Amino acid sequence: MQTFLLVGTLISTAAIFTLPVSANQITAIDAAANTMNLAQLETLGEQSQDYDKAYANYRLAIGANILGQPTLASAALNKAQNQLEDLTQGSVNAENLALLASVYGMQIGLDTSKGAIYGPKVGTSLNQAQTLEPDNPRVLLIKAISAFNTPAAYGGSMENAVSLSSKAIDLFANTCDNICWGHAEAYTWRGLAKQNSGDKQGALDDWHAAVNVQTDYTWALFLLKQDRDANQ
């Protein structure tokens, strides 16, 4: 997805047993991603299994892309894709599908010639995920990211990105004790959509809100600094 270049579940009983996810592991992955610690992300990817493994490689791909390491980014993204496709073959659930949709979208971001292959897969995965869990905030977040990055001619729009990310933000207020990533990220994406729509103050407010959710959230802090520097 182009914006990654800027910086950067009804689950059946069977699905629960095929998706062992550690909240602590997700937290560790997020911490490493927030500090761009690629070595730690690689280690976490090697040590993890199933969703955790895919998520670590997904975050590694984003970090490597931001830091100008396209070979590592592509390899990590392919690992995440393979892991998630294997998981969805075994048992379909919304968390796997939402992350897989984001992986497909990033594949397009890394190589736009893949749009014809992965574009329809993004939509199919997200629609399946939302059917399974209409109130999953990460499903709505990924839909918002997709709306942001999809050209208007193919159904994307900043208005939809704002609306979807707003719904995700509301749902992030619900109690979560397992897969919980994305709250600060949702504010940051909504801010970017507002910025692209000409609402600069709304963008700044959202980036400040992201920092209120997570005080060390690097991406929002970077965007706020970028704005301050531009106005000096």
mmCIF file with all atom_site columns, C-alpha atoms in Angstrom:
data_model
loop_
_atom_site.group_PDB
_atom_site.id
_atom_site.type_symbol
_atom_site.label_atom_id
_atom_site.label_alt_id
_atom_site.label_comp_id
_atom_site.label_asym_id
_atom_site.label_entity_id
_atom_site.label_seq_id
_atom_site.pdbx_PDB_ins_code
_atom_site.Cartn_x
_atom_site.Cartn_y
_atom_site.Cartn_z
_atom_site.occupancy
_atom_site.B_iso_or_equiv
_atom_site.pdbx_formal_charge
_atom_site.auth_seq_id
_atom_site.auth_comp_id
_atom_site.auth_asym_id
_atom_site.auth_atom_id
_atom_site.pdbx_PDB_model_num
ATOM 1   C CA . MET A 1 1   ? 0.000   0.000   0.000   1.00 0.00 ? 1   MET A CA 1
ATOM 2   C CA . GLN A 1 2   ? 1.342   3.397   -0.884  1.00 0.00 ? 2   GLN A CA 1
ATOM 3   C CA . THR A 1 3   ? 1.025   4.925   2.585   1.00 0.00 ? 3   THR A CA 1
ATOM 4   C CA . PHE A 1 4   ? 3.331   2.366   4.142   1.00 0.00 ? 4   PHE A CA 1
ATOM 5   C CA . LEU A 1 5   ? 6.005   4.202   2.215   1.00 0.00 ? 5   LEU A CA 1
ATOM 6   C CA . LEU A 1 6   ? 5.289   7.270   4.350   1.00 0.00 ? 6   LEU A CA 1
ATOM 7   C CA . VAL A 1 7   ? 6.799   6.045   7.514   1.00 0.00 ? 7   VAL A CA 1
ATOM 8   C CA . GLY A 1 8   ? 4.669   3.435   7.638   1.00 0.00 ? 8   GLY A CA 1
ATOM 9   C CA . THR A 1 9   ? -13.739 -12.441 15.070  1.00 0.00 ? 9   THR A CA 1
ATOM 10  C CA . LEU A 1 10  ? -17.894 -15.385 14.832  1.00 0.00 ? 10  LEU A CA 1
ATOM 11  C CA . ILE A 1 11  ? -14.909 -17.710 15.669  1.00 0.00 ? 11  ILE A CA 1
ATOM 12  C CA . SER A 1 12  ? -15.881 -21.353 15.822  1.00 0.00 ? 12  SER A CA 1
ATOM 13  C CA . THR A 1 13  ? -14.631 -23.675 18.554  1.00 0.00 ? 13  THR A CA 1
ATOM 14  C CA . ALA A 1 14  ? -12.368 -25.295 15.968  1.00 0.00 ? 14  ALA A CA 1
ATOM 15  C CA . ALA A 1 15  ? -10.912 -21.918 15.054  1.00 0.00 ? 15  ALA A CA 1
ATOM 16  C CA . ILE A 1 16  ? -10.027 -21.205 18.668  1.00 0.00 ? 16  ILE A CA 1
ATOM 17  C CA . PHE A 1 17  ? -7.934  -24.339 18.810  1.00 0.00 ? 17  PHE A CA 1
ATOM 18  C CA . THR A 1 18  ? -6.197  -23.592 15.518  1.00 0.00 ? 18  THR A CA 1
ATOM 19  C CA . LEU A 1 19  ? -5.386  -19.994 16.400  1.00 0.00 ? 19  LEU A CA 1
ATOM 20  C CA . PRO A 1 20  ? -3.188  -19.961 19.519  1.00 0.00 ? 20  PRO A CA 1
ATOM 21  C CA . VAL A 1 21  ? -2.468  -16.283 20.048  1.00 0.00 ? 21  VAL A CA 1
ATOM 22  C CA . SER A 1 22  ? -0.537  -14.782 22.928  1.00 0.00 ? 22  SER A CA 1
ATOM 23  C CA . ALA A 1 23  ? -1.506  -11.262 23.994  1.00 0.00 ? 23  ALA A CA 1
ATOM 24  C CA . ASN A 1 24  ? 2.005   -10.855 25.372  1.00 0.00 ? 24  ASN A CA 1
ATOM 25  C CA . GLN A 1 25  ? 3.494   -11.897 22.048  1.00 0.00 ? 25  GLN A CA 1
ATOM 26  C CA . ILE A 1 26  ? 1.345   -9.381  20.154  1.00 0.00 ? 26  ILE A CA 1
ATOM 27  C CA . THR A 1 27  ? 2.439   -6.682  22.603  1.00 0.00 ? 27  THR A CA 1
ATOM 28  C CA . ALA A 1 28  ? 6.093   -7.591  22.060  1.00 0.00 ? 28  ALA A CA 1
ATOM 29  C CA . ILE A 1 29  ? 5.650   -7.474  18.279  1.00 0.00 ? 29  ILE A CA 1
ATOM 30  C CA . ASP A 1 30  ? 3.983   -4.067  18.489  1.00 0.00 ? 30  ASP A CA 1
ATOM 31  C CA . ALA A 1 31  ? 6.780   -2.736  20.702  1.00 0.00 ? 31  ALA A CA 1
ATOM 32  C CA . ALA A 1 32  ? 9.450   -3.918  18.273  1.00 0.00 ? 32  ALA A CA 1
ATOM 33  C CA . ALA A 1 33  ? 7.545   -2.488  15.313  1.00 0.00 ? 33  ALA A CA 1
ATOM 34  C CA . ASN A 1 34  ? 7.106   0.852   17.067  1.00 0.00 ? 34  ASN A CA 1
ATOM 35  C CA . THR A 1 35  ? 10.880  1.184   17.504  1.00 0.00 ? 35  THR A CA 1
ATOM 36  C CA . MET A 1 36  ? 11.691  -0.206  14.039  1.00 0.00 ? 36  MET A CA 1
ATOM 37  C CA . ASN A 1 37  ? 13.655  -3.044  15.646  1.00 0.00 ? 37  ASN A CA 1
ATOM 38  C CA . LEU A 1 38  ? 13.852  -5.297  12.609  1.00 0.00 ? 38  LEU A CA 1
ATOM 39  C CA . ALA A 1 39  ? 16.169  -7.800  14.266  1.00 0.00 ? 39  ALA A CA 1
ATOM 40  C CA . GLN A 1 40  ? 13.715  -8.273  17.126  1.00 0.00 ? 40  GLN A CA 1
ATOM 41  C CA . LEU A 1 41  ? 10.835  -8.655  14.690  1.00 0.00 ? 41  LEU A CA 1
ATOM 42  C CA . GLU A 1 42  ? 12.768  -11.326 12.806  1.00 0.00 ? 42  GLU A CA 1
ATOM 43  C CA . THR A 1 43  ? 13.416  -13.139 16.086  1.00 0.00 ? 43  THR A CA 1
ATOM 44  C CA . LEU A 1 44  ? 9.786   -12.905 17.135  1.00 0.00 ? 44  LEU A CA 1
ATOM 45  C CA . GLY A 1 45  ? 8.720   -14.221 13.751  1.00 0.00 ? 45  GLY A CA 1
ATOM 46  C CA . GLU A 1 46  ? 11.031  -17.201 14.113  1.00 0.00 ? 46  GLU A CA 1
ATOM 47  C CA . GLN A 1 47  ? 9.912   -17.945 17.671  1.00 0.00 ? 47  GLN A CA 1
ATOM 48  C CA . SER A 1 48  ? 6.162   -17.513 17.099  1.00 0.00 ? 48  SER A CA 1
ATOM 49  C CA . GLN A 1 49  ? 3.511   -19.697 15.531  1.00 0.00 ? 49  GLN A CA 1
ATOM 50  C CA . ASP A 1 50  ? 0.304   -19.248 13.554  1.00 0.00 ? 50  ASP A CA 1
ATOM 51  C CA . TYR A 1 51  ? -1.228  -15.741 13.754  1.00 0.00 ? 51  TYR A CA 1
ATOM 52  C CA . ASP A 1 52  ? 1.617   -14.386 15.897  1.00 0.00 ? 52  ASP A CA 1
ATOM 53  C CA . LYS A 1 53  ? 4.170   -15.534 13.342  1.00 0.00 ? 53  LYS A CA 1
ATOM 54  C CA . ALA A 1 54  ? 2.263   -13.946 10.476  1.00 0.00 ? 54  ALA A CA 1
ATOM 55  C CA . TYR A 1 55  ? 1.750   -10.720 12.420  1.00 0.00 ? 55  TYR A CA 1
ATOM 56  C CA . ALA A 1 56  ? 5.455   -10.459 13.263  1.00 0.00 ? 56  ALA A CA 1
ATOM 57  C CA . ASN A 1 57  ? 6.384   -10.896 9.600   1.00 0.00 ? 57  ASN A CA 1
ATOM 58  C CA . TYR A 1 58  ? 3.719   -8.394  8.540   1.00 0.00 ? 58  TYR A CA 1
ATOM 59  C CA . ARG A 1 59  ? 5.178   -5.777  10.873  1.00 0.00 ? 59  ARG A CA 1
ATOM 60  C CA . LEU A 1 60  ? 8.687   -6.715  9.754   1.00 0.00 ? 60  LEU A CA 1
ATOM 61  C CA . ALA A 1 61  ? 7.660   -6.139  6.134   1.00 0.00 ? 61  ALA A CA 1
ATOM 62  C CA . ILE A 1 62  ? 6.316   -2.685  6.958   1.00 0.00 ? 62  ILE A CA 1
ATOM 63  C CA . GLY A 1 63  ? 9.421   -1.712  8.928   1.00 0.00 ? 63  GLY A CA 1
ATOM 64  C CA . ALA A 1 64  ? 11.804  -3.022  6.295   1.00 0.00 ? 64  ALA A CA 1
ATOM 65  C CA . ASN A 1 65  ? 9.919   -1.147  3.589   1.00 0.00 ? 65  ASN A CA 1
ATOM 66  C CA . ILE A 1 66  ? 10.088  2.094   5.540   1.00 0.00 ? 66  ILE A CA 1
ATOM 67  C CA . LEU A 1 67  ? 13.812  1.641   6.158   1.00 0.00 ? 67  LEU A CA 1
ATOM 68  C CA . GLY A 1 68  ? 14.571  0.990   2.494   1.00 0.00 ? 68  GLY A CA 1
ATOM 69  C CA . GLN A 1 69  ? 15.129  -2.771  2.621   1.00 0.00 ? 69  GLN A CA 1
ATOM 70  C CA . PRO A 1 70  ? 12.814  -4.019  -0.142  1.00 0.00 ? 70  PRO A CA 1
ATOM 71  C CA . THR A 1 71  ? 14.255  -7.547  -0.316  1.00 0.00 ? 71  THR A CA 1
ATOM 72  C CA . LEU A 1 72  ? 13.632  -8.134  3.383   1.00 0.00 ? 72  LEU A CA 1
ATOM 73  C CA . ALA A 1 73  ? 10.209  -6.486  3.128   1.00 0.00 ? 73  ALA A CA 1
ATOM 74  C CA . SER A 1 74  ? 9.146   -8.752  0.262   1.00 0.00 ? 74  SER A CA 1
ATOM 75  C CA . ALA A 1 75  ? 10.449  -11.916 1.937   1.00 0.00 ? 75  ALA A CA 1
ATOM 76  C CA . ALA A 1 76  ? 8.711   -11.119 5.227   1.00 0.00 ? 76  ALA A CA 1
ATOM 77  C CA . LEU A 1 77  ? 5.454   -10.248 3.485   1.00 0.00 ? 77  LEU A CA 1
ATOM 78  C CA . ASN A 1 78  ? 5.501   -13.501 1.522   1.00 0.00 ? 78  ASN A CA 1
ATOM 79  C CA . LYS A 1 79  ? 6.036   -15.421 4.773   1.00 0.00 ? 79  LYS A CA 1
ATOM 80  C CA . ALA A 1 80  ? 3.078   -13.631 6.360   1.00 0.00 ? 80  ALA A CA 1
ATOM 81  C CA . GLN A 1 81  ? 0.910   -14.343 3.331   1.00 0.00 ? 81  GLN A CA 1
ATOM 82  C CA . ASN A 1 82  ? 1.811   -18.041 3.219   1.00 0.00 ? 82  ASN A CA 1
ATOM 83  C CA . GLN A 1 83  ? 1.192   -18.423 6.950   1.00 0.00 ? 83  GLN A CA 1
ATOM 84  C CA . LEU A 1 84  ? -2.198  -16.716 6.817   1.00 0.00 ? 84  LEU A CA 1
ATOM 85  C CA . GLU A 1 85  ? -3.324  -18.578 3.702   1.00 0.00 ? 85  GLU A CA 1
ATOM 86  C CA . ASP A 1 86  ? -2.456  -21.851 5.434   1.00 0.00 ? 86  ASP A CA 1
ATOM 87  C CA . LEU A 1 87  ? -4.426  -20.780 8.506   1.00 0.00 ? 87  LEU A CA 1
ATOM 88  C CA . THR A 1 88  ? -7.491  -19.784 6.523   1.00 0.00 ? 88  THR A CA 1
ATOM 89  C CA . GLN A 1 89  ? -7.455  -23.113 4.694   1.00 0.00 ? 89  GLN A CA 1
ATOM 90  C CA . GLY A 1 90  ? -7.558  -24.885 8.043   1.00 0.00 ? 90  GLY A CA 1
ATOM 91  C CA . SER A 1 91  ? -10.208 -22.736 9.695   1.00 0.00 ? 91  SER A CA 1
ATOM 92  C CA . VAL A 1 92  ? -11.683 -19.412 8.623   1.00 0.00 ? 92  VAL A CA 1
ATOM 93  C CA . ASN A 1 93  ? -11.897 -16.587 11.156  1.00 0.00 ? 93  ASN A CA 1
ATOM 94  C CA . ALA A 1 94  ? -12.080 -12.820 10.976  1.00 0.00 ? 94  ALA A CA 1
ATOM 95  C CA . GLU A 1 95  ? -8.686  -11.984 12.475  1.00 0.00 ? 95  GLU A CA 1
ATOM 96  C CA . ASN A 1 96  ? -6.812  -14.160 9.979   1.00 0.00 ? 96  ASN A CA 1
ATOM 97  C CA . LEU A 1 97  ? -8.833  -12.800 7.077   1.00 0.00 ? 97  LEU A CA 1
ATOM 98  C CA . ALA A 1 98  ? -8.417  -9.142  8.063   1.00 0.00 ? 98  ALA A CA 1
ATOM 99  C CA . LEU A 1 99  ? -4.658  -9.455  8.412   1.00 0.00 ? 99  LEU A CA 1
ATOM 100 C CA . LEU A 1 100 ? -4.476  -11.418 5.161   1.00 0.00 ? 100 LEU A CA 1
ATOM 101 C CA . ALA A 1 101 ? -6.383  -8.635  3.390   1.00 0.00 ? 101 ALA A CA 1
ATOM 102 C CA . SER A 1 102 ? -3.856  -6.111  4.677   1.00 0.00 ? 102 SER A CA 1
ATOM 103 C CA . VAL A 1 103 ? -1.000  -8.326  3.493   1.00 0.00 ? 103 VAL A CA 1
ATOM 104 C CA . TYR A 1 104 ? -2.566  -8.516  0.028   1.00 0.00 ? 104 TYR A CA 1
ATOM 105 C CA . GLY A 1 105 ? -2.912  -4.752  0.005   1.00 0.00 ? 105 GLY A CA 1
ATOM 106 C CA . MET A 1 106 ? 0.711   -4.284  0.922   1.00 0.00 ? 106 MET A CA 1
ATOM 107 C CA . GLN A 1 107 ? 1.723   -6.670  -1.858  1.00 0.00 ? 107 GLN A CA 1
ATOM 108 C CA . ILE A 1 108 ? 0.105   -4.193  -4.244  1.00 0.00 ? 108 ILE A CA 1
ATOM 109 C CA . GLY A 1 109 ? 1.910   -1.334  -2.514  1.00 0.00 ? 109 GLY A CA 1
ATOM 110 C CA . LEU A 1 110 ? 5.257   -3.022  -3.043  1.00 0.00 ? 110 LEU A CA 1
ATOM 111 C CA . ASP A 1 111 ? 4.484   -3.906  -6.663  1.00 0.00 ? 111 ASP A CA 1
ATOM 112 C CA . THR A 1 112 ? 1.536   -2.153  -8.313  1.00 0.00 ? 112 THR A CA 1
ATOM 113 C CA . SER A 1 113 ? 1.586   -4.661  -11.189 1.00 0.00 ? 113 SER A CA 1
ATOM 114 C CA . LYS A 1 114 ? 0.097   -7.167  -8.714  1.00 0.00 ? 114 LYS A CA 1
ATOM 115 C CA . GLY A 1 115 ? -3.066  -5.099  -8.349  1.00 0.00 ? 115 GLY A CA 1
ATOM 116 C CA . ALA A 1 116 ? -5.088  -7.267  -10.711 1.00 0.00 ? 116 ALA A CA 1
ATOM 117 C CA . ILE A 1 117 ? -4.159  -10.376 -8.721  1.00 0.00 ? 117 ILE A CA 1
ATOM 118 C CA . TYR A 1 118 ? -4.455  -9.110  -5.173  1.00 0.00 ? 118 TYR A CA 1
ATOM 119 C CA . GLY A 1 119 ? -7.038  -6.345  -5.469  1.00 0.00 ? 119 GLY A CA 1
ATOM 120 C CA . PRO A 1 120 ? -10.027 -8.719  -5.663  1.00 0.00 ? 120 PRO A CA 1
ATOM 121 C CA . LYS A 1 121 ? -8.525  -10.838 -2.872  1.00 0.00 ? 121 LYS A CA 1
ATOM 122 C CA . VAL A 1 122 ? -8.465  -7.809  -0.566  1.00 0.00 ? 122 VAL A CA 1
ATOM 123 C CA . GLY A 1 123 ? -12.169 -7.259  -1.065  1.00 0.00 ? 123 GLY A CA 1
ATOM 124 C CA . THR A 1 124 ? -13.105 -10.930 -0.751  1.00 0.00 ? 124 THR A CA 1
ATOM 125 C CA . SER A 1 125 ? -11.098 -11.401 2.450   1.00 0.00 ? 125 SER A CA 1
ATOM 126 C CA . LEU A 1 126 ? -12.529 -8.273  4.063   1.00 0.00 ? 126 LEU A CA 1
ATOM 127 C CA . ASN A 1 127 ? -16.101 -9.149  3.131   1.00 0.00 ? 127 ASN A CA 1
ATOM 128 C CA . GLN A 1 128 ? -15.691 -12.627 4.617   1.00 0.00 ? 128 GLN A CA 1
ATOM 129 C CA . ALA A 1 129 ? -14.136 -11.169 7.757   1.00 0.00 ? 129 ALA A CA 1
ATOM 130 C CA . GLN A 1 130 ? -16.922 -8.646  8.235   1.00 0.00 ? 130 GLN A CA 1
ATOM 131 C CA . THR A 1 131 ? -19.582 -11.331 7.733   1.00 0.00 ? 131 THR A CA 1
ATOM 132 C CA . LEU A 1 132 ? -17.946 -13.374 10.495  1.00 0.00 ? 132 LEU A CA 1
ATOM 133 C CA . GLU A 1 133 ? -17.395 -10.446 12.873  1.00 0.00 ? 133 GLU A CA 1
ATOM 134 C CA . PRO A 1 134 ? -19.142 -7.222  11.883  1.00 0.00 ? 134 PRO A CA 1
ATOM 135 C CA . ASP A 1 135 ? -17.993 -5.543  15.107  1.00 0.00 ? 135 ASP A CA 1
ATOM 136 C CA . ASN A 1 136 ? -14.304 -6.430  14.887  1.00 0.00 ? 136 ASN A CA 1
ATOM 137 C CA . PRO A 1 137 ? -12.351 -3.143  14.976  1.00 0.00 ? 137 PRO A CA 1
ATOM 138 C CA . ARG A 1 138 ? -9.392  -4.495  13.015  1.00 0.00 ? 138 ARG A CA 1
ATOM 139 C CA . VAL A 1 139 ? -11.661 -5.576  10.166  1.00 0.00 ? 139 VAL A CA 1
ATOM 140 C CA . LEU A 1 140 ? -13.002 -2.036  9.931   1.00 0.00 ? 140 LEU A CA 1
ATOM 141 C CA . LEU A 1 141 ? -9.513  -0.565  10.273  1.00 0.00 ? 141 LEU A CA 1
ATOM 142 C CA . ILE A 1 142 ? -8.228  -2.628  7.349   1.00 0.00 ? 142 ILE A CA 1
ATOM 143 C CA . LYS A 1 143 ? -11.320 -1.643  5.331   1.00 0.00 ? 143 LYS A CA 1
ATOM 144 C CA . ALA A 1 144 ? -10.480 1.997   6.095   1.00 0.00 ? 144 ALA A CA 1
ATOM 145 C CA . ILE A 1 145 ? -6.878  1.514   4.979   1.00 0.00 ? 145 ILE A CA 1
ATOM 146 C CA . SER A 1 146 ? -8.109  -0.134  1.804   1.00 0.00 ? 146 SER A CA 1
ATOM 147 C CA . ALA A 1 147 ? -10.486 2.764   1.120   1.00 0.00 ? 147 ALA A CA 1
ATOM 148 C CA . PHE A 1 148 ? -7.617  5.196   1.645   1.00 0.00 ? 148 PHE A CA 1
ATOM 149 C CA . ASN A 1 149 ? -5.271  3.429   -0.752  1.00 0.00 ? 149 ASN A CA 1
ATOM 150 C CA . THR A 1 150 ? -7.738  2.362   -3.448  1.00 0.00 ? 150 THR A CA 1
ATOM 151 C CA . PRO A 1 151 ? -8.090  4.809   -6.359  1.00 0.00 ? 151 PRO A CA 1
ATOM 152 C CA . ALA A 1 152 ? -11.456 6.528   -6.563  1.00 0.00 ? 152 ALA A CA 1
ATOM 153 C CA . ALA A 1 153 ? -12.098 4.851   -9.923  1.00 0.00 ? 153 ALA A CA 1
ATOM 154 C CA . TYR A 1 154 ? -12.068 1.501   -8.119  1.00 0.00 ? 154 TYR A CA 1
ATOM 155 C CA . GLY A 1 155 ? -14.207 2.539   -5.156  1.00 0.00 ? 155 GLY A CA 1
ATOM 156 C CA . GLY A 1 156 ? -11.745 4.129   -2.771  1.00 0.00 ? 156 GLY A CA 1
ATOM 157 C CA . SER A 1 157 ? -12.384 7.460   -1.069  1.00 0.00 ? 157 SER A CA 1
ATOM 158 C CA . MET A 1 158 ? -11.168 9.593   1.811   1.00 0.00 ? 158 MET A CA 1
ATOM 159 C CA . GLU A 1 159 ? -14.760 9.943   3.027   1.00 0.00 ? 159 GLU A CA 1
ATOM 160 C CA . ASN A 1 160 ? -15.094 6.169   3.371   1.00 0.00 ? 160 ASN A CA 1
ATOM 161 C CA . ALA A 1 161 ? -11.695 5.972   5.022   1.00 0.00 ? 161 ALA A CA 1
ATOM 162 C CA . VAL A 1 162 ? -12.804 8.506   7.653   1.00 0.00 ? 162 VAL A CA 1
ATOM 163 C CA . SER A 1 163 ? -16.158 6.796   8.205   1.00 0.00 ? 163 SER A CA 1
ATOM 164 C CA . LEU A 1 164 ? -14.703 3.297   8.518   1.00 0.00 ? 164 LEU A CA 1
ATOM 165 C CA . SER A 1 165 ? -11.848 4.338   10.782  1.00 0.00 ? 165 SER A CA 1
ATOM 166 C CA . SER A 1 166 ? -14.342 6.218   12.980  1.00 0.00 ? 166 SER A CA 1
ATOM 167 C CA . LYS A 1 167 ? -16.376 3.014   13.365  1.00 0.00 ? 167 LYS A CA 1
ATOM 168 C CA . ALA A 1 168 ? -13.200 1.119   14.198  1.00 0.00 ? 168 ALA A CA 1
ATOM 169 C CA . ILE A 1 169 ? -12.233 3.697   16.831  1.00 0.00 ? 169 ILE A CA 1
ATOM 170 C CA . ASP A 1 170 ? -15.648 3.349   18.500  1.00 0.00 ? 170 ASP A CA 1
ATOM 171 C CA . LEU A 1 171 ? -15.251 -0.436  18.607  1.00 0.00 ? 171 LEU A CA 1
ATOM 172 C CA . PHE A 1 172 ? -11.748 -0.228  20.057  1.00 0.00 ? 172 PHE A CA 1
ATOM 173 C CA . ALA A 1 173 ? -13.407 1.089   23.228  1.00 0.00 ? 173 ALA A CA 1
ATOM 174 C CA . ASN A 1 174 ? -14.714 -2.438  23.883  1.00 0.00 ? 174 ASN A CA 1
ATOM 175 C CA . THR A 1 175 ? -12.828 -4.711  26.258  1.00 0.00 ? 175 THR A CA 1
ATOM 176 C CA . CYS A 1 176 ? -10.093 -6.735  24.583  1.00 0.00 ? 176 CYS A CA 1
ATOM 177 C CA . ASP A 1 177 ? -7.797  -9.375  26.048  1.00 0.00 ? 177 ASP A CA 1
ATOM 178 C CA . ASN A 1 178 ? -6.331  -11.231 23.076  1.00 0.00 ? 178 ASN A CA 1
ATOM 179 C CA . ILE A 1 179 ? -5.660  -9.667  19.673  1.00 0.00 ? 179 ILE A CA 1
ATOM 180 C CA . CYS A 1 180 ? -5.895  -5.966  20.469  1.00 0.00 ? 180 CYS A CA 1
ATOM 181 C CA . TRP A 1 181 ? -3.617  -4.051  18.113  1.00 0.00 ? 181 TRP A CA 1
ATOM 182 C CA . GLY A 1 182 ? -4.760  -1.099  16.015  1.00 0.00 ? 182 GLY A CA 1
ATOM 183 C CA . HIS A 1 183 ? -6.334  1.572   18.252  1.00 0.00 ? 183 HIS A CA 1
ATOM 184 C CA . ALA A 1 184 ? -3.675  4.278   17.847  1.00 0.00 ? 184 ALA A CA 1
ATOM 185 C CA . GLU A 1 185 ? -3.212  3.184   14.245  1.00 0.00 ? 185 GLU A CA 1
ATOM 186 C CA . ALA A 1 186 ? -6.906  3.819   13.523  1.00 0.00 ? 186 ALA A CA 1
ATOM 187 C CA . TYR A 1 187 ? -6.626  7.411   14.746  1.00 0.00 ? 187 TYR A CA 1
ATOM 188 C CA . THR A 1 188 ? -3.513  7.904   12.642  1.00 0.00 ? 188 THR A CA 1
ATOM 189 C CA . TRP A 1 189 ? -5.128  6.629   9.453   1.00 0.00 ? 189 TRP A CA 1
ATOM 190 C CA . ARG A 1 190 ? -8.217  8.735   10.078  1.00 0.00 ? 190 ARG A CA 1
ATOM 191 C CA . GLY A 1 191 ? -5.968  11.747  10.494  1.00 0.00 ? 191 GLY A CA 1
ATOM 192 C CA . LEU A 1 192 ? -4.280  11.022  7.182   1.00 0.00 ? 192 LEU A CA 1
ATOM 193 C CA . ALA A 1 193 ? -7.662  10.730  5.463   1.00 0.00 ? 193 ALA A CA 1
ATOM 194 C CA . LYS A 1 194 ? -8.757  14.026  6.993   1.00 0.00 ? 194 LYS A CA 1
ATOM 195 C CA . GLN A 1 195 ? -5.498  15.652  5.902   1.00 0.00 ? 195 GLN A CA 1
ATOM 196 C CA . ASN A 1 196 ? -6.060  14.438  2.352   1.00 0.00 ? 196 ASN A CA 1
ATOM 197 C CA . SER A 1 197 ? -9.578  15.887  2.503   1.00 0.00 ? 197 SER A CA 1
ATOM 198 C CA . GLY A 1 198 ? -8.266  19.319  3.505   1.00 0.00 ? 198 GLY A CA 1
ATOM 199 C CA . ASP A 1 199 ? -9.115  19.045  7.213   1.00 0.00 ? 199 ASP A CA 1
ATOM 200 C CA . LYS A 1 200 ? -5.706  19.846  8.685   1.00 0.00 ? 200 LYS A CA 1
ATOM 201 C CA . GLN A 1 201 ? -6.953  20.558  12.210  1.00 0.00 ? 201 GLN A CA 1
ATOM 202 C CA . GLY A 1 202 ? -8.950  17.345  12.236  1.00 0.00 ? 202 GLY A CA 1
ATOM 203 C CA . ALA A 1 203 ? -5.824  15.465  11.208  1.00 0.00 ? 203 ALA A CA 1
ATOM 204 C CA . LEU A 1 204 ? -3.785  17.038  14.002  1.00 0.00 ? 204 LEU A CA 1
ATOM 205 C CA . ASP A 1 205 ? -6.509  16.267  16.532  1.00 0.00 ? 205 ASP A CA 1
ATOM 206 C CA . ASP A 1 206 ? -6.513  12.615  15.487  1.00 0.00 ? 206 ASP A CA 1
ATOM 207 C CA . TRP A 1 207 ? -2.747  12.304  15.679  1.00 0.00 ? 207 TRP A CA 1
ATOM 208 C CA . HIS A 1 208 ? -2.827  13.804  19.167  1.00 0.00 ? 208 HIS A CA 1
ATOM 209 C CA . ALA A 1 209 ? -5.583  11.309  20.032  1.00 0.00 ? 209 ALA A CA 1
ATOM 210 C CA . ALA A 1 210 ? -3.334  8.478   18.796  1.00 0.00 ? 210 ALA A CA 1
ATOM 211 C CA . VAL A 1 211 ? -0.619  9.643   21.166  1.00 0.00 ? 211 VAL A CA 1
ATOM 212 C CA . ASN A 1 212 ? -3.157  9.826   23.996  1.00 0.00 ? 212 ASN A CA 1
ATOM 213 C CA . VAL A 1 213 ? -3.967  6.168   23.332  1.00 0.00 ? 213 VAL A CA 1
ATOM 214 C CA . GLN A 1 214 ? -0.283  5.230   23.124  1.00 0.00 ? 214 GLN A CA 1
ATOM 215 C CA . THR A 1 215 ? 2.135   7.870   24.359  1.00 0.00 ? 215 THR A CA 1
ATOM 216 C CA . ASP A 1 216 ? 5.140   6.504   22.444  1.00 0.00 ? 216 ASP A CA 1
ATOM 217 C CA . TYR A 1 217 ? 3.349   5.787   19.156  1.00 0.00 ? 217 TYR A CA 1
ATOM 218 C CA . THR A 1 218 ? 6.112   6.663   16.727  1.00 0.00 ? 218 THR A CA 1
ATOM 219 C CA . TRP A 1 219 ? 4.078   7.180   13.566  1.00 0.00 ? 219 TRP A CA 1
ATOM 220 C CA . ALA A 1 220 ? 1.704   9.758   15.055  1.00 0.00 ? 220 ALA A CA 1
ATOM 221 C CA . LEU A 1 221 ? 4.586   11.493  16.817  1.00 0.00 ? 221 LEU A CA 1
ATOM 222 C CA . PHE A 1 222 ? 6.442   11.675  13.511  1.00 0.00 ? 222 PHE A CA 1
ATOM 223 C CA . LEU A 1 223 ? 3.450   13.216  11.744  1.00 0.00 ? 223 LEU A CA 1
ATOM 224 C CA . LEU A 1 224 ? 2.999   15.797  14.497  1.00 0.00 ? 224 LEU A CA 1
ATOM 225 C CA . LYS A 1 225 ? 6.688   16.689  14.378  1.00 0.00 ? 225 LYS A CA 1
ATOM 226 C CA . GLN A 1 226 ? 6.525   16.929  10.609  1.00 0.00 ? 226 GLN A CA 1
ATOM 227 C CA . ASP A 1 227 ? 3.697   19.454  10.935  1.00 0.00 ? 227 ASP A CA 1
ATOM 228 C CA . ARG A 1 228 ? 5.553   21.476  13.575  1.00 0.00 ? 228 ARG A CA 1
ATOM 229 C CA . ASP A 1 229 ? 8.686   21.585  11.456  1.00 0.00 ? 229 ASP A CA 1
ATOM 230 C CA . ALA A 1 230 ? 6.697   22.720  8.410   1.00 0.00 ? 230 ALA A CA 1
ATOM 231 C CA . ASN A 1 231 ? 5.262   25.621  10.372  1.00 0.00 ? 231 ASN A CA 1
ATOM 232 C CA . GLN A 1 232 ? 8.518   26.919  11.824  1.00 0.00 ? 232 GLN A CA 1
#
